[in-house]
Short mmCIF file of C-alpha atoms in Angstrom, two decimals:
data_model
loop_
_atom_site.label_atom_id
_atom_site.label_comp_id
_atom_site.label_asym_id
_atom_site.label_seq_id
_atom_site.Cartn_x
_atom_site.Cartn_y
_atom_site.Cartn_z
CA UNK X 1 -55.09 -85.92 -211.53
CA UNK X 2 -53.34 -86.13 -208.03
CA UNK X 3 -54.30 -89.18 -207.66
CA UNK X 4 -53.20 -90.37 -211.03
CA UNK X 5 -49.53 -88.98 -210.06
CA UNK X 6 -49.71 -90.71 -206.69
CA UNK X 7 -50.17 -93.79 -208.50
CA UNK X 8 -47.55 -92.64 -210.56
CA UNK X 9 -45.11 -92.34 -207.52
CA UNK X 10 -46.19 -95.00 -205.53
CA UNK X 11 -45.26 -97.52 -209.03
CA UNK X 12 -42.01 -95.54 -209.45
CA UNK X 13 -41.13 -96.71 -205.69
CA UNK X 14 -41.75 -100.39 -205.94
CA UNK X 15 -39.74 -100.44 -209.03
CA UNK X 16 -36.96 -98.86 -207.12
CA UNK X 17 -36.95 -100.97 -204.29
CA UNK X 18 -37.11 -103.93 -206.58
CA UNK X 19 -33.92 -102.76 -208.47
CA UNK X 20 -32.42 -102.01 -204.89
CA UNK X 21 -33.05 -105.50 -203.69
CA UNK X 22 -31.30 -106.91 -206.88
CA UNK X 23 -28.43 -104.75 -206.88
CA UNK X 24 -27.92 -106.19 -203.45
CA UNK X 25 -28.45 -109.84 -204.48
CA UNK X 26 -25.64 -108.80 -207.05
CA UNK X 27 -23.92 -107.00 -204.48
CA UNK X 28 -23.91 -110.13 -202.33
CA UNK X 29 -22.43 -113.00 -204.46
CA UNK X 30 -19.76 -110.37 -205.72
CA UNK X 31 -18.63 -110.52 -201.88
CA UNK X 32 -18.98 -113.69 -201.50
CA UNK X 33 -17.70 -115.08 -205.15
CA UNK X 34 -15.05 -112.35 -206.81
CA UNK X 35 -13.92 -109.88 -203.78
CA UNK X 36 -11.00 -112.25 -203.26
CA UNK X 37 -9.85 -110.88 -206.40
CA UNK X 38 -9.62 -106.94 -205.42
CA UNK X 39 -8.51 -108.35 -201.56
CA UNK X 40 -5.39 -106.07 -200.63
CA UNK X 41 -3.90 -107.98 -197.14
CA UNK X 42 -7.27 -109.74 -196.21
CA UNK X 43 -8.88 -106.17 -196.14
CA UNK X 44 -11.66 -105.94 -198.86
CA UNK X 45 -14.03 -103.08 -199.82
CA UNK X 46 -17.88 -103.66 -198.31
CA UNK X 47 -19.76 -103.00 -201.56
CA UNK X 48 -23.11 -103.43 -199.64
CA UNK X 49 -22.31 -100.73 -197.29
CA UNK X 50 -22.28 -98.05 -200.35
CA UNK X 51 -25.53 -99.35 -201.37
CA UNK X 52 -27.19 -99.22 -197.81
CA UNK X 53 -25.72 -95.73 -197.58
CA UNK X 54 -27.10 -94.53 -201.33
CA UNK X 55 -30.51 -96.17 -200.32
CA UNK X 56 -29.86 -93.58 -197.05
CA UNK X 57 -29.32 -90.59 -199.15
CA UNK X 58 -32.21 -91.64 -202.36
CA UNK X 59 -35.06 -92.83 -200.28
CA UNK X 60 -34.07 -91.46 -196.43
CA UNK X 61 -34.11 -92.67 -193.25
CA UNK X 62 -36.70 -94.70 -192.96
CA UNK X 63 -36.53 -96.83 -195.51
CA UNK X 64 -32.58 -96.75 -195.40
CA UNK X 65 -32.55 -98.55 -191.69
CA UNK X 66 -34.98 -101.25 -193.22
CA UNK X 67 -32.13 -101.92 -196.19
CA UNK X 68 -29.37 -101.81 -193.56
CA UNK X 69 -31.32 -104.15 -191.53
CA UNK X 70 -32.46 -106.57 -194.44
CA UNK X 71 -29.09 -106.64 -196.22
CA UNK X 72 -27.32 -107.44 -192.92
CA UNK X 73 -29.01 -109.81 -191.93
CA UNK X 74 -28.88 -112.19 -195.64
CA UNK X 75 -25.30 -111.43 -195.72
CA UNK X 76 -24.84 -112.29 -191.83
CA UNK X 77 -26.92 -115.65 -192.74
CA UNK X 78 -25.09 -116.56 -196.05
CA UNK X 79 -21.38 -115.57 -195.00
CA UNK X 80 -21.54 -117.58 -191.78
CA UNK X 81 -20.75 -114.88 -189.82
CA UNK X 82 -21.98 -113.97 -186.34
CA UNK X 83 -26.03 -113.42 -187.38
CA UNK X 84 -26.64 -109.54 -186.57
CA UNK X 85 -23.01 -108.24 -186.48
CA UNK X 86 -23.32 -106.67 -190.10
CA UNK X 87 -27.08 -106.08 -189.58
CA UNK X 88 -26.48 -104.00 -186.80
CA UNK X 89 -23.38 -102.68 -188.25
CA UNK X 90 -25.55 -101.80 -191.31
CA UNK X 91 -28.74 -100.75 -189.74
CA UNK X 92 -26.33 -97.64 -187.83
CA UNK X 93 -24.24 -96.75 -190.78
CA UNK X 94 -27.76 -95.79 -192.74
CA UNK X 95 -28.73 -94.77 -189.72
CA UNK X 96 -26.55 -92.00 -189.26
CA UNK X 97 -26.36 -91.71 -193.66
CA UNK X 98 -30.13 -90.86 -193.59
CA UNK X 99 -29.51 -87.60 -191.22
CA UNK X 100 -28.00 -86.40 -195.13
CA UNK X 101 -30.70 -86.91 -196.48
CA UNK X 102 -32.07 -84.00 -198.70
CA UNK X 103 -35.34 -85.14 -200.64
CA UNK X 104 -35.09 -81.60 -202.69
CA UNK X 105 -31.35 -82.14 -204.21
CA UNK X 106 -30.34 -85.88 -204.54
CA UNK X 107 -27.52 -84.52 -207.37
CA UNK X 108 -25.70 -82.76 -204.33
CA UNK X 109 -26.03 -85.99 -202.00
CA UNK X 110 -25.31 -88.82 -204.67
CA UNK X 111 -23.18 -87.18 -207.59
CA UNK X 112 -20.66 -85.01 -205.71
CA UNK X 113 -17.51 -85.60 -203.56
CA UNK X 114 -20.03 -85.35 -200.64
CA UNK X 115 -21.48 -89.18 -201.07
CA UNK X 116 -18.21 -90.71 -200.76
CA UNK X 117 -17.70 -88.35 -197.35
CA UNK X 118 -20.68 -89.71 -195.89
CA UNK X 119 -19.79 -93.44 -196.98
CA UNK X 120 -16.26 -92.17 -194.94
CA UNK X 121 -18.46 -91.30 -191.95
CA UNK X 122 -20.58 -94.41 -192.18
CA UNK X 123 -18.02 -97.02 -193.02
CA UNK X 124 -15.89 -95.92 -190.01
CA UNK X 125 -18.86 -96.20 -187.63
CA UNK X 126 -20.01 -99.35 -189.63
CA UNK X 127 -16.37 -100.81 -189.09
CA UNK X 128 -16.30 -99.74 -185.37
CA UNK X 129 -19.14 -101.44 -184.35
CA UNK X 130 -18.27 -104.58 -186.59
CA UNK X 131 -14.60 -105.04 -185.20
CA UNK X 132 -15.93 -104.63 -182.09
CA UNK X 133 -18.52 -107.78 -182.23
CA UNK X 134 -15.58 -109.49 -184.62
CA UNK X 135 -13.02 -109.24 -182.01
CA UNK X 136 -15.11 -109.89 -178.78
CA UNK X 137 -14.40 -113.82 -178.77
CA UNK X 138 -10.98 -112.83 -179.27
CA UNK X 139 -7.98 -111.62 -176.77
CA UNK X 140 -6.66 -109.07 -179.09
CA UNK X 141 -6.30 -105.53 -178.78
CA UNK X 142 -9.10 -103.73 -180.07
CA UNK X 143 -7.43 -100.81 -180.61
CA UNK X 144 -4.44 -102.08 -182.95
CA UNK X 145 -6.49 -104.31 -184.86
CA UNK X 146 -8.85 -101.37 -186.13
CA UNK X 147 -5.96 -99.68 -187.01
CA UNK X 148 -4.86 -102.25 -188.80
CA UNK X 149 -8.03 -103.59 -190.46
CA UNK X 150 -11.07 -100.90 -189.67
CA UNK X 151 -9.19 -97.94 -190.86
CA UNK X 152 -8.12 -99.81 -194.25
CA UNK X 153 -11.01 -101.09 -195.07
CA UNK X 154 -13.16 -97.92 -194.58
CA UNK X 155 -10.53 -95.93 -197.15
CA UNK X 156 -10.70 -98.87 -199.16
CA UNK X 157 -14.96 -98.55 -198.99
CA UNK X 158 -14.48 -95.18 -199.70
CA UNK X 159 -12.30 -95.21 -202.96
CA UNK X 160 -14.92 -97.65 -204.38
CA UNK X 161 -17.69 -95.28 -203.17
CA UNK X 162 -16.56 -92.60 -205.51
CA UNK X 163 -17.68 -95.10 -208.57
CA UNK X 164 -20.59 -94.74 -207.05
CA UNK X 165 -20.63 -91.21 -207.86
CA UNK X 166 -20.42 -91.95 -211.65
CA UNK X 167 -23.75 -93.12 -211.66
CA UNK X 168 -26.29 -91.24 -213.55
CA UNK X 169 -29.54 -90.34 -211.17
CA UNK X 170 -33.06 -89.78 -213.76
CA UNK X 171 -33.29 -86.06 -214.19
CA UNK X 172 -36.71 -86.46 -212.92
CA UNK X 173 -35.89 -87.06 -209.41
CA UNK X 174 -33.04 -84.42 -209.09
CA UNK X 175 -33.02 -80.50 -208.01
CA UNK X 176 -36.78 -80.63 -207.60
CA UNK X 177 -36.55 -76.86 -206.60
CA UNK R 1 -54.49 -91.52 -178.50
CA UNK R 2 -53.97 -89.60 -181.75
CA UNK R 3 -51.13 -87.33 -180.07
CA UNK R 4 -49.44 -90.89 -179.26
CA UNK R 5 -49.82 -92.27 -182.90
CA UNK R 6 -48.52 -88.61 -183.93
CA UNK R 7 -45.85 -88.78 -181.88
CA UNK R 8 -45.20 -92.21 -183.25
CA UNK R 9 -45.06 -91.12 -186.26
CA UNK R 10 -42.34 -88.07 -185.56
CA UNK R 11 -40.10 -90.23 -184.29
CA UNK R 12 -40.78 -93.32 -186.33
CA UNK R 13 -36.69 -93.43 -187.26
CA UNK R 14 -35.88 -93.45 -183.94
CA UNK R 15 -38.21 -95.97 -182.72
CA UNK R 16 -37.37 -98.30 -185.92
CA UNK R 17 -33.89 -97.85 -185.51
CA UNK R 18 -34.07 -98.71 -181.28
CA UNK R 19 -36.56 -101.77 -182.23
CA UNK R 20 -34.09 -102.90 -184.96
CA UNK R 21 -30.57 -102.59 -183.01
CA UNK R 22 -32.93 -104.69 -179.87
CA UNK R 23 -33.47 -107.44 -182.33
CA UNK R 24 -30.10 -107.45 -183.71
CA UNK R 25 -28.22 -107.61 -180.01
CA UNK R 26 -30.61 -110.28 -179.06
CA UNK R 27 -29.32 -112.11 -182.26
CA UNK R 28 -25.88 -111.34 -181.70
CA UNK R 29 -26.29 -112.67 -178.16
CA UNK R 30 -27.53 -115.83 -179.05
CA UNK R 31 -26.06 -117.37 -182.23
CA UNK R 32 -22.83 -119.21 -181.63
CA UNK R 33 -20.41 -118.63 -184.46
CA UNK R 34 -18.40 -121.55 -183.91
CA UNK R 35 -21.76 -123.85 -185.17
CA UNK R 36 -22.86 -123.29 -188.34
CA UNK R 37 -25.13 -126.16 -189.04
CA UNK R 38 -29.01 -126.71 -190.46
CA UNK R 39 -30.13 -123.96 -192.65
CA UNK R 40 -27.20 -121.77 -192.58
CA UNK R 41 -24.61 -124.74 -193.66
CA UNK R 42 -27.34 -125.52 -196.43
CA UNK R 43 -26.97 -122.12 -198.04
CA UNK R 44 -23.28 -121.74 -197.46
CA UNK R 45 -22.99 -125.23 -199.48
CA UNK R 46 -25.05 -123.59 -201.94
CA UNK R 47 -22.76 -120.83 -202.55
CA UNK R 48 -19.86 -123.36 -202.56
CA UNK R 49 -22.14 -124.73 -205.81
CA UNK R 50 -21.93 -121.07 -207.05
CA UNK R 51 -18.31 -120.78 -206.28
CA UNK R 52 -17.38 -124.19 -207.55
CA UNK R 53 -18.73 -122.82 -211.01
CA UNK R 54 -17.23 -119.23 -210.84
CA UNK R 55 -13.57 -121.04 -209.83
CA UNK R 56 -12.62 -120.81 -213.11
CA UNK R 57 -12.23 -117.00 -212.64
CA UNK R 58 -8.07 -116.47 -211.78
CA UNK R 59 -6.94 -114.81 -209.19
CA UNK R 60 -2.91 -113.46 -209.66
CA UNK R 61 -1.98 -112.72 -206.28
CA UNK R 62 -2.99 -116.21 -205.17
CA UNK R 63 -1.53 -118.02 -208.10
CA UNK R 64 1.73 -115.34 -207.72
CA UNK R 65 2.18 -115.94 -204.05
CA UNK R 66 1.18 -120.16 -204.63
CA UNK R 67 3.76 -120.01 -207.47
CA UNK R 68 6.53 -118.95 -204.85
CA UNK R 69 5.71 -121.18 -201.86
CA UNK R 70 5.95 -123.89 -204.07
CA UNK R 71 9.26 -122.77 -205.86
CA UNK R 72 10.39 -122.50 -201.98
CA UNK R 73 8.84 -126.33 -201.00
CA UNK R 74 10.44 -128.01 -203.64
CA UNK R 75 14.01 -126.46 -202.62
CA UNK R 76 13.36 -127.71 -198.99
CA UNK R 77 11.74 -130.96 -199.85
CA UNK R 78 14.75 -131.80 -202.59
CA UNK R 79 17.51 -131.51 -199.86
CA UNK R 80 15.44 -133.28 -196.85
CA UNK R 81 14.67 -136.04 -199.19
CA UNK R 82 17.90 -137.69 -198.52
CA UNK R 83 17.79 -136.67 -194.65
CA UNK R 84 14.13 -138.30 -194.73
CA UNK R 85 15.00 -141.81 -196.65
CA UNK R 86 17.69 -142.44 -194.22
CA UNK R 87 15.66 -141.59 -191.14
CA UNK R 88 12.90 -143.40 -192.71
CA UNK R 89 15.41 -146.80 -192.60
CA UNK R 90 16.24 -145.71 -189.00
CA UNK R 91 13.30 -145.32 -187.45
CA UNK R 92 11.81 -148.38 -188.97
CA UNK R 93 14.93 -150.14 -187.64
CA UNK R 94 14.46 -148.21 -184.04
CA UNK R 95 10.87 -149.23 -183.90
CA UNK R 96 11.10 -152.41 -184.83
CA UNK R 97 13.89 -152.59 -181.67
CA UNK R 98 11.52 -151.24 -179.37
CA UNK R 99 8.31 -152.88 -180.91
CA UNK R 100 6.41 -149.27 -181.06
CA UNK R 101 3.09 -149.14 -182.57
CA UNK R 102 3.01 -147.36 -185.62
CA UNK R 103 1.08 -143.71 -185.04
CA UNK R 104 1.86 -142.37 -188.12
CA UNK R 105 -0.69 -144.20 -190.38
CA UNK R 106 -3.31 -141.46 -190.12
CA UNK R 107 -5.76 -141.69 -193.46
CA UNK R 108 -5.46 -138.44 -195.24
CA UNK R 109 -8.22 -137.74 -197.96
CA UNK R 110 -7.28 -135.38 -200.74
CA UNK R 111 -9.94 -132.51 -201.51
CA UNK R 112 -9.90 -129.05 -204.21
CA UNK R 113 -10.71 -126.31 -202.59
CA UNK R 114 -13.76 -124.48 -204.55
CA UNK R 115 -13.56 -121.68 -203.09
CA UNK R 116 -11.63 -119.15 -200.58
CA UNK R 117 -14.04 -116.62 -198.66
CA UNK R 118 -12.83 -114.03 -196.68
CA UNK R 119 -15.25 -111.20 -196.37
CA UNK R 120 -15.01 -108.64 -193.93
CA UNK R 121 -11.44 -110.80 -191.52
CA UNK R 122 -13.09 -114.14 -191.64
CA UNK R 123 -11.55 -116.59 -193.61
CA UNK R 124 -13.13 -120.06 -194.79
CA UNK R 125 -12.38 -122.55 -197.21
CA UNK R 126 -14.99 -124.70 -198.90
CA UNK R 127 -13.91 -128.17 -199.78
CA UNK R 128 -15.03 -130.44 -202.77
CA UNK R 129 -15.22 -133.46 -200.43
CA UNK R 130 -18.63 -134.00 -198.16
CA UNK R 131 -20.76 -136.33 -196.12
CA UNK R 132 -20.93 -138.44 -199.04
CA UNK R 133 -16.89 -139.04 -198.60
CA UNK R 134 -17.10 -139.31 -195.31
CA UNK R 135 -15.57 -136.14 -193.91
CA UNK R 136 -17.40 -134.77 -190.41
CA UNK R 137 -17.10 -131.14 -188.40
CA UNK R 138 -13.82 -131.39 -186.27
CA UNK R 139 -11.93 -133.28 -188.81
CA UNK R 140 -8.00 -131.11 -189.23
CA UNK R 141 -7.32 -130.09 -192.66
CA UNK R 142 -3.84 -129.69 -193.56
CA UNK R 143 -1.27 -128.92 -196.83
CA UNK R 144 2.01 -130.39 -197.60
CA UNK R 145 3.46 -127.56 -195.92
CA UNK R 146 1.35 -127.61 -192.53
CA UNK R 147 -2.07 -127.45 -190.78
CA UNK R 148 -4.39 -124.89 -192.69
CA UNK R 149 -7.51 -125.57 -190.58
CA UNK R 150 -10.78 -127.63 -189.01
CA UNK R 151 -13.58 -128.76 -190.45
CA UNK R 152 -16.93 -126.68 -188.73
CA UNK R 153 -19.45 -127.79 -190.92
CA UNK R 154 -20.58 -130.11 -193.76
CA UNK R 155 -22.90 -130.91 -196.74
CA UNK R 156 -23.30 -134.04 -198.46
CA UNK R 157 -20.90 -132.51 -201.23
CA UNK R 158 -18.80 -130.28 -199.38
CA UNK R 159 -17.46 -129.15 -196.12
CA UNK R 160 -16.42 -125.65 -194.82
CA UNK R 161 -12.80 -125.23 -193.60
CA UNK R 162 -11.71 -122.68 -190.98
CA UNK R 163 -8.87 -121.41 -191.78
CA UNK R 164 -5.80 -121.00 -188.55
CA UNK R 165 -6.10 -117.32 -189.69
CA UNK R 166 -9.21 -116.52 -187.86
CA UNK R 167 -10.07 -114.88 -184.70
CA UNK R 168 -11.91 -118.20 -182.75
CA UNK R 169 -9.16 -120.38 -183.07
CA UNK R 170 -6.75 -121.27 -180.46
CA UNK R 171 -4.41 -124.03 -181.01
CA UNK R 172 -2.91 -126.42 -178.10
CA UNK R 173 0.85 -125.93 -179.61
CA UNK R 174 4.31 -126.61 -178.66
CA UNK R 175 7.99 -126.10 -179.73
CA UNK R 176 9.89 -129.34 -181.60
CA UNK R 177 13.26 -128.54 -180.60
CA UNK R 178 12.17 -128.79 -176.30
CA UNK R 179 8.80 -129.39 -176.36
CA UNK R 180 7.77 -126.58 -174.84
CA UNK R 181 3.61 -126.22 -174.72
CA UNK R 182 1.99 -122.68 -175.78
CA UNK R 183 -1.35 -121.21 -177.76
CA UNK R 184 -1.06 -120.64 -181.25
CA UNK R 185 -4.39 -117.58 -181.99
CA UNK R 186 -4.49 -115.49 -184.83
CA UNK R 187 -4.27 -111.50 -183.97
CA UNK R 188 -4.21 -109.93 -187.75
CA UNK R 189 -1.85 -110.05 -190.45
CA UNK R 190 0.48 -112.62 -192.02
CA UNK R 191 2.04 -114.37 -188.72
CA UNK R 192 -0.07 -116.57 -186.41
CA UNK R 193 1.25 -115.72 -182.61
CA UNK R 194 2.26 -118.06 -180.01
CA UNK R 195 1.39 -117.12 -176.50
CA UNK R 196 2.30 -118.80 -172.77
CA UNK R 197 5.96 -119.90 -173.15
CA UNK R 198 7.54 -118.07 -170.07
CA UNK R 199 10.34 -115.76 -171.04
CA UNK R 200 12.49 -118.20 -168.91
CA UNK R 201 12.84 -120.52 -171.83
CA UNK R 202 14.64 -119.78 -175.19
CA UNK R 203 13.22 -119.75 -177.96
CA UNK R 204 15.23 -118.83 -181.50
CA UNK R 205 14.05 -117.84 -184.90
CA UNK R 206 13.64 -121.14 -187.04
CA UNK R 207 11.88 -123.16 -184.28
CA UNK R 208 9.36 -124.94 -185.78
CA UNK R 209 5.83 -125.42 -184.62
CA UNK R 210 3.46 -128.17 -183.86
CA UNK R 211 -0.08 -129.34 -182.32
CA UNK R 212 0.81 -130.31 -179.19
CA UNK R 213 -0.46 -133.68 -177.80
CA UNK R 214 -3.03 -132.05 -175.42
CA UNK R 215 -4.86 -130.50 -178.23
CA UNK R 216 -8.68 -131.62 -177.71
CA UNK R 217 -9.05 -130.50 -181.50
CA UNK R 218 -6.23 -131.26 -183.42
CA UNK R 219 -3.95 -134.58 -183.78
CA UNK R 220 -1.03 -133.82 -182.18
CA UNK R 221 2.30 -133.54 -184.19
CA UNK R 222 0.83 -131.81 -186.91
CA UNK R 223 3.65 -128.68 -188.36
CA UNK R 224 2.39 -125.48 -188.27
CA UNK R 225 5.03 -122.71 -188.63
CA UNK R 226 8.11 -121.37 -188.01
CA UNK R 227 9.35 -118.92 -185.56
CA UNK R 228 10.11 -115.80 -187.29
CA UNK R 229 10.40 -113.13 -184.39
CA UNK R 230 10.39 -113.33 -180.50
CA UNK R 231 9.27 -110.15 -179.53
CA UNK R 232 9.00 -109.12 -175.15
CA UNK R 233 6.25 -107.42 -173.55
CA UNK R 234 7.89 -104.99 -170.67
CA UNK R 235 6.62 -106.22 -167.51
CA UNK R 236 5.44 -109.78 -169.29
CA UNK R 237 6.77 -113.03 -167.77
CA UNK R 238 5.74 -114.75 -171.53
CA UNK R 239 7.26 -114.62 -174.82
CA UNK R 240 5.13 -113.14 -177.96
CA UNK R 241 6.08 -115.22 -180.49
CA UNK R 242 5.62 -114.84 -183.92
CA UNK R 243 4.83 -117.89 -186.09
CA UNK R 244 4.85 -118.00 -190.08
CA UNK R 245 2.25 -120.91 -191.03
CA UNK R 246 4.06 -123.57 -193.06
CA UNK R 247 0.51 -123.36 -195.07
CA UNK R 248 0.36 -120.47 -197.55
CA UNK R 249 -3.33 -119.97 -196.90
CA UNK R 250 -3.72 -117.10 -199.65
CA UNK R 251 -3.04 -119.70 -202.72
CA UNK R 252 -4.84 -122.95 -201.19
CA UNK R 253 -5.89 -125.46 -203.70
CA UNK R 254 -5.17 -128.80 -202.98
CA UNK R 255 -5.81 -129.78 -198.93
CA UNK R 256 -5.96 -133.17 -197.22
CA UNK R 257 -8.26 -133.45 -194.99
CA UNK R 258 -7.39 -135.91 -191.92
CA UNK R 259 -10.13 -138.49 -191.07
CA UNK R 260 -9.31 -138.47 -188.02
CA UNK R 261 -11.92 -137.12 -185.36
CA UNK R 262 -10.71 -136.02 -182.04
CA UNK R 263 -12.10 -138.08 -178.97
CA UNK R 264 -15.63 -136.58 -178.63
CA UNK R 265 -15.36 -137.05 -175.04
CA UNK R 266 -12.61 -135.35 -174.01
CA UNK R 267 -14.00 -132.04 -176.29
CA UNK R 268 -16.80 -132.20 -175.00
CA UNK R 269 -15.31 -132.58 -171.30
CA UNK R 270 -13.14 -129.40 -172.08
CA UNK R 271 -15.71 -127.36 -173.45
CA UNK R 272 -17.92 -127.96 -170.37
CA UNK R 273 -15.17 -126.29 -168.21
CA UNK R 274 -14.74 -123.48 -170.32
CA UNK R 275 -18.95 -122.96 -169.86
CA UNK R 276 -18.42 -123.28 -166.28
CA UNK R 277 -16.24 -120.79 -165.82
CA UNK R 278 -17.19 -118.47 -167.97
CA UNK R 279 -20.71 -118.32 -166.22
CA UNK R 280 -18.47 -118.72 -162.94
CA UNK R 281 -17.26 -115.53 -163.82
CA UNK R 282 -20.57 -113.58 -165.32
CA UNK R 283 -22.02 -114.47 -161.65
CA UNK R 284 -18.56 -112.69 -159.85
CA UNK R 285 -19.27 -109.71 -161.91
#
């Protein structure tokens, strides 16, 4: 019988990860194809961050430095950017996402005001650490361009983070206790 | 052993996550993003497939702000085309005086853009126009209105434009009105800024901007803004200078691309310098 539900489990999980790894394929030509559209001043929400921060929070740490990792590194080798700025970028922001990470109440992590604070807290590392690799080539201040940039497009992460919220989690896998 | 594989396995996050940022810094430390050929220019041409079919899809605040540079252009362009017929007569007349070699008959090849991207500050354009029309990496790409960019990498069907607004780019520029030479770079927002010109020299709102002739990427003479603000840095000897790009790089449709390749040589000759000092420099530190 234990084993049965292991199986169980261990089948739920693949499915997940495959729906996680097409979300992010999604995720990925939105960026690259439509974010133009919702681009306020050149700064444009990172879509791929929520995801590698709700992979944090669902599945933990472990497996939420893999995604950051993985989804980094496509994107990096897709958008012609600098390969392993947004996989490091990524890799920390789940990073420091998975220390929220409460297997026994994924409602309070995923459906409340809290997952969009910890996207805050990620995005504005993620950013940090991203403008800092962006701008090294360059002779600009550091400083006043994260102001400029970082800062607005962590709040603008964040306000598309709290969609994020909306969606429904199987009753199965919350408040276990 | 087994207390090592347990202790392996306590700290498996933080051993992952060390392993993983390694690999990434190595990365970061050895890709150049200034070349983006083989693989990576394969899959970006691609996506300019998938964007070439999704182009369809409007976006308002280009076609908005496209709609008013253009209203703008054609006021400018209906009063200079008097000014331009009768120095067109003049010069013609001047040259044929002084028996001057025409410079001005560069080929200029007209290309749709597909598709803008500009994820996360970096801004590209991807071209309709490839190998197959003969465009190469290096070539300038410019609008009506000014120079919007260079060509860093190609397909047989399209090519990949970056765009002035970008963080690599440093242009060889100087001032029409005295010829003053300066660096046009990109440091955020709408203006592009023009560095070097001591504070000695005047500069006034309404000079206009263009490649200078030392430029070992662009041809020389090519507009690229006007100067909307001169701004001065206490204790600086140099101007800041703010520059509005003639090219309204958030509604780009139509480019022309100019097949023209800078001297291979003399890049090449520059960029060897710049390696040399730079690891001139690592070995001082």
């Amino acid at each position: 019988m234990k084993l049965e539900a292991q199986k169980y489990d261990l089948k739920n999980i693949k499915v997940r990860y495959i729906i996680y790894g097409i979300i992010a394929l999604i995720l990925m030509l939105i960026e690259l194809l439509f974010i133009n559209i919702i681009s306020i001043e050149n700064v444009t929400p990172d879509l791929l961050l929520i995801l590698c921060v709700w992979i944090s929070l669902a599945e933990g740490q472990f497996p939420g430095i893999f995604a950051g990792f993985t989804i980094g590194l496509i994107f990096d080798i897709i958008s012609g950017d600098v390969i392993g700025t947004n996989a490091l970028a990524k890799l920390v922001a789940a990073y420091i996402a998975g220390f929220f990470h409460k297997e026994r109440n994924l409602k309070a992590n995923l459906n409340t005001f809290r997952f969009v604070l910890v996207v805050l807290l990620s995005a504005f590392i993620h950013n940090l650490i991203y403008f800092f690799f962006y701008l090294k080539p360059a002779e600009t201040s550091f400083a006043r361009f994260f102001l400029q940039y970082g800062v607005a497009a962590t709040f603008y992460t964040v306000l598309f983070s709290a969609i994020a919220i909306l969606i429904r989690i199987p009753a199965k896998e919350i408040d276990i206790d | 052993m087994q207390d090592f594989i347990k202790i392996i396995i306590r700290f498996k996050e933080l051993i992952t996550f060390t392993a993983l940022t390694v690999i990434c810094l190595s990365l970061i430390s050895l890709s150049d993003a200034s070349k983006i050929g083989g693989f990576r220019a394969f899959v970006i041409a691609s996506i300019g497939k998938l964007q070439d079919a999704f182009a369809w899809v409007p976006n308002p605040a280009a076609l908005r702000s496209e709609n008013q540079a253009l209203r703008e252009l054609n006021l400018q362009l209906s009063t200079e085309v008097i000014k331009m017929r009768s120095a067109l007569i003049e010069n013609n007349r001047l040259r044929s005086m002084l028996q001057l070699k025409d410079t001005s008959s560069v080929h200029l090849m007209p290309a749709e853009v597909v598709n803008k991207t500009n994820v996360q500050m970096r801004s590209y354009i991807t071209l309709d126009k490839g190998e197959q029309d003969g465009v190469k990496e290096g070539m300038a790409v410019r609008t009506d209105g000014g120079l919007v960019g260079e060509i860093v990498a190609t397909t047989r069907k399209y090519s990949l434009v970056e765009l002035l607004n970008n963080r690599h780019v440093k242009i060889s520029a100087k001032i029409l009105r005295n010829q003053i030479e300066g660096i046009i770079a990109w440091e955020g927002g709408q203006y592009l800024v023009m560095k070097n010109i001591p504070t000695s020299f005047e500069v006034y709102p309404g000079d206009i901007i263009i490649t200078s002739n030392y430029s070992v990427k662009y041809p020389h003479n090519l507009p690229i803004g006007k100067v909307i603000k001169i701004e001065k840095e206490p204790g600086s000897l140099f101007h800041r200078i703010l520059v509005e790009p003639f090219a309204n790089f958030a509604g780009l449709e139509q480019v022309f691309i100019i097949e023209q390749v800078v001297d291979s040589e003399v890049f090449q000759l520059s960029k060897e310098i710049e390696e040399r000092i730079k690891s001139r420099n690592i070995k001082r530190k």
